[in-house]
Short mmCIF file of C-alpha atoms in Angstrom, two decimals:
data_model
loop_
_atom_site.label_atom_id
_atom_site.label_comp_id
_atom_site.label_asym_id
_atom_site.label_seq_id
_atom_site.Cartn_x
_atom_site.Cartn_y
_atom_site.Cartn_z
CA MET A 1 -2.67 7.48 8.50
CA GLN A 2 -4.02 6.36 5.15
CA PHE A 3 -1.60 4.58 2.75
CA LYS A 4 -2.52 4.99 -0.93
CA LYS A 5 -0.87 2.58 -3.38
CA PHE A 6 -0.58 3.14 -7.13
CA PRO A 7 -0.77 0.95 -10.26
CA ILE A 8 3.01 1.29 -10.38
CA GLU A 9 4.03 -0.94 -7.51
CA GLY A 10 6.35 0.54 -4.88
CA PRO A 11 5.62 4.23 -4.28
CA VAL A 12 3.08 5.04 -1.56
CA LEU A 13 1.24 8.28 -0.77
CA ILE A 14 0.69 8.66 2.98
CA GLU A 15 -2.16 10.88 4.12
CA PRO A 16 -1.64 11.68 7.82
CA LYS A 17 -4.46 12.28 10.22
CA VAL A 18 -4.34 15.95 11.19
CA PHE A 19 -5.75 17.09 14.51
CA GLY A 20 -6.51 20.82 14.45
CA ASP A 21 -8.06 23.30 16.86
CA GLU A 22 -7.75 26.96 17.81
CA ARG A 23 -4.12 26.35 18.89
CA GLY A 24 -3.01 25.04 15.48
CA PHE A 25 -2.56 21.40 14.53
CA PHE A 26 -0.76 18.12 15.35
CA LEU A 27 0.07 15.21 13.13
CA GLU A 28 2.33 12.19 13.14
CA THR A 29 4.66 12.10 10.15
CA PHE A 30 6.36 8.83 10.96
CA LYS A 31 5.69 5.88 13.25
CA THR A 32 7.84 2.74 13.02
CA SER A 33 5.09 0.23 13.87
CA ILE A 34 2.67 1.62 11.28
CA PHE A 35 5.27 1.91 8.53
CA GLU A 36 6.52 -1.64 9.12
CA LYS A 37 2.93 -2.95 8.81
CA GLU A 38 2.77 -1.23 5.39
CA ASN A 39 6.12 -2.76 4.37
CA ILE A 40 7.85 0.61 4.28
CA PRO A 41 11.34 0.56 5.79
CA ALA A 42 11.50 2.17 9.20
CA HIS A 43 15.27 2.63 9.38
CA PHE A 44 16.44 6.01 8.08
CA THR A 45 20.08 7.20 8.22
CA GLN A 46 19.89 10.83 7.15
CA ASP A 47 17.37 13.71 7.10
CA ASN A 48 17.65 16.45 4.49
CA HIS A 49 15.98 19.86 4.07
CA SER A 50 15.98 21.97 0.92
CA ARG A 51 14.46 25.36 0.23
CA SER A 52 13.67 26.33 -3.33
CA SER A 53 12.16 29.22 -5.26
CA ARG A 54 9.20 28.85 -7.55
CA GLY A 55 10.14 27.08 -10.79
CA VAL A 56 13.11 25.12 -9.38
CA LEU A 57 13.22 21.65 -10.87
CA ARG A 58 15.36 19.10 -9.08
CA GLY A 59 15.76 15.66 -10.62
CA MET A 60 15.63 13.01 -11.67
CA HIS A 61 17.96 11.55 -9.00
CA LEU A 62 18.72 8.18 -7.47
CA GLN A 63 21.57 6.32 -5.82
CA ILE A 64 22.74 2.98 -7.10
CA PRO A 65 23.79 -0.10 -5.03
CA PRO A 66 25.32 -0.61 -2.63
CA TYR A 67 24.07 2.84 -1.47
CA GLU A 68 20.57 2.75 -2.98
CA GLN A 69 18.14 5.02 -1.18
CA GLY A 70 14.50 4.89 -0.31
CA LYS A 71 13.13 8.38 0.42
CA LEU A 72 10.30 9.57 2.60
CA VAL A 73 9.49 13.08 1.37
CA ARG A 74 7.16 15.88 2.40
CA VAL A 75 6.69 19.64 2.16
CA VAL A 76 6.35 21.82 5.25
CA ARG A 77 6.06 25.16 3.42
CA GLY A 78 4.94 25.83 -0.13
CA LYS A 79 4.00 23.29 -2.76
CA VAL A 80 5.64 20.87 -5.22
CA ILE A 81 4.75 18.36 -7.85
CA ASP A 82 6.77 15.28 -6.89
CA VAL A 83 7.56 12.81 -9.68
CA VAL A 84 9.03 9.29 -9.70
CA VAL A 85 10.06 7.13 -12.68
CA ASP A 86 10.31 3.35 -12.47
CA VAL A 87 13.84 2.34 -13.56
CA ARG A 88 13.66 -1.30 -12.43
CA VAL A 89 14.72 -3.55 -15.33
CA GLY A 90 11.99 -6.14 -16.02
CA SER A 91 9.23 -4.10 -14.36
CA PRO A 92 6.02 -3.97 -16.38
CA ASN A 93 6.09 -0.22 -15.56
CA TYR A 94 9.72 0.46 -16.57
CA GLY A 95 9.95 3.99 -17.81
CA LYS A 96 6.55 4.96 -16.52
CA TRP A 97 6.11 7.81 -14.08
CA LEU A 98 3.62 9.07 -11.57
CA SER A 99 3.23 12.38 -9.80
CA VAL A 100 1.68 13.66 -6.57
CA GLU A 101 1.21 17.12 -5.14
CA LEU A 102 2.83 17.67 -1.79
CA SER A 103 2.09 20.89 0.08
CA GLU A 104 1.93 22.71 3.33
CA GLU A 105 -1.86 22.45 3.08
CA ASN A 106 -2.33 18.75 2.31
CA LYS A 107 0.56 17.62 4.57
CA ASN A 108 0.89 14.41 2.55
CA ILE A 109 4.04 12.27 2.68
CA PHE A 110 5.43 10.24 -0.27
CA TRP A 111 7.44 7.04 -0.04
CA VAL A 112 9.89 6.62 -2.95
CA PRO A 113 11.50 3.17 -2.89
CA PRO A 114 14.90 2.27 -4.35
CA GLY A 115 14.69 1.69 -8.08
CA PHE A 116 12.83 4.92 -8.80
CA ALA A 117 14.33 8.13 -10.13
CA HIS A 118 12.94 11.03 -8.13
CA GLY A 119 12.47 14.73 -8.79
CA PHE A 120 10.22 17.66 -8.00
CA LEU A 121 9.09 21.01 -9.32
CA THR A 122 8.42 23.83 -6.84
CA LEU A 123 5.23 25.75 -7.46
CA GLU A 124 5.69 28.43 -4.80
CA ASP A 125 8.54 30.57 -3.55
CA LYS A 126 10.36 29.50 -0.37
CA THR A 127 9.15 25.92 -0.59
CA ASP A 128 10.70 23.79 2.18
CA PHE A 129 11.11 20.13 1.19
CA LEU A 130 12.09 17.53 3.82
CA TYR A 131 13.22 14.02 3.17
CA LYS A 132 14.46 11.06 5.17
CA VAL A 133 16.66 8.52 3.34
CA THR A 134 17.47 4.89 4.05
CA GLN A 135 21.15 5.23 3.07
CA GLU A 136 23.49 8.19 3.62
CA TYR A 137 24.30 10.37 0.62
CA ASN A 138 27.15 8.91 -1.40
CA PRO A 139 28.20 11.18 -4.33
CA GLN A 140 30.04 8.38 -6.14
CA ASN A 141 26.77 6.41 -6.33
CA GLU A 142 24.46 9.25 -7.25
CA VAL A 143 23.11 9.06 -10.80
CA GLY A 144 20.13 10.44 -12.64
CA ILE A 145 18.12 10.55 -15.79
CA ARG A 146 17.01 13.61 -17.76
CA TRP A 147 14.02 15.41 -16.36
CA ASP A 148 12.97 16.48 -19.86
CA ASP A 149 13.44 13.12 -21.61
CA PRO A 150 10.83 13.11 -24.40
CA ALA A 151 10.44 9.34 -24.06
CA LEU A 152 9.10 9.88 -20.51
CA GLY A 153 6.71 12.68 -21.47
CA ILE A 154 6.52 14.23 -18.03
CA PRO A 155 4.38 17.40 -18.50
CA TRP A 156 6.44 19.76 -16.34
CA LYS A 157 5.23 22.88 -18.24
CA THR A 158 1.58 22.15 -17.45
CA TRP A 159 2.28 22.33 -13.74
CA LEU A 160 3.93 25.74 -13.90
CA SER A 161 0.92 27.85 -14.85
CA ASP A 162 2.75 30.50 -16.90
CA ASP A 163 5.68 30.79 -19.28
CA SER A 164 8.29 30.85 -16.55
CA GLU A 165 11.57 29.11 -17.29
CA PHE A 166 12.64 26.27 -15.07
CA ILE A 167 15.64 26.69 -12.75
CA VAL A 168 17.67 23.53 -13.27
CA SER A 169 21.21 22.75 -12.15
CA GLN A 170 23.93 22.15 -14.74
CA ARG A 171 24.36 18.62 -13.35
CA ASP A 172 20.68 17.82 -13.95
CA GLN A 173 21.01 19.11 -17.53
CA GLU A 174 23.80 16.62 -18.18
CA THR A 175 22.23 13.36 -16.99
CA PRO A 176 21.45 10.74 -19.66
CA PHE A 177 18.14 9.97 -21.28
CA LEU A 178 16.50 6.81 -20.02
CA VAL A 179 17.48 4.87 -23.17
CA ASN A 180 21.14 5.43 -22.28
CA PHE A 181 20.78 4.81 -18.55
CA LYS A 182 22.15 1.43 -17.43
CA SER A 183 19.97 0.59 -14.47
CA PRO A 184 21.30 -1.81 -11.84
CA PHE A 185 17.83 -2.23 -10.38
CA VAL A 186 15.95 -5.43 -11.22
CA TYR A 187 12.22 -5.90 -10.67
#
């Protein structure tokens, strides 16, 4: 596995080694010893699986303490643009975002640490998105920021190559802009 770090400290893109032959392929998606060497938590408490149509935009979500979550995410069918926003107060990258493409083809895995709002846009129908989390889901501690916050400038429209409308939940339409978000995360 290759672990790619970013100028925004925390998130990590994991490129697994894929062994393929006439039978298909094999890859390791998680190995405690390797992840611990890379300072990525190896204790996960819940696995989740979502399926989405093309144009579904989920985000930007996070859980606050004491149920903050790190997420290990990947796509097993289809393709997404996965986006994280640094919401750690005092971070030199507060309010900055980064994106990665996760797909059935590239088989990449993305580590999203606590203190980052997370979301994704599906680029293909029947996209299956898997994620392991370090804390169980706790609805009372789930919060979010607006996916279309102009202060963030995330170019969602450029990733959906036509004039399709996004499919966004009512809840995600009602989250606050970053300027009104009171982050409990400290850098």
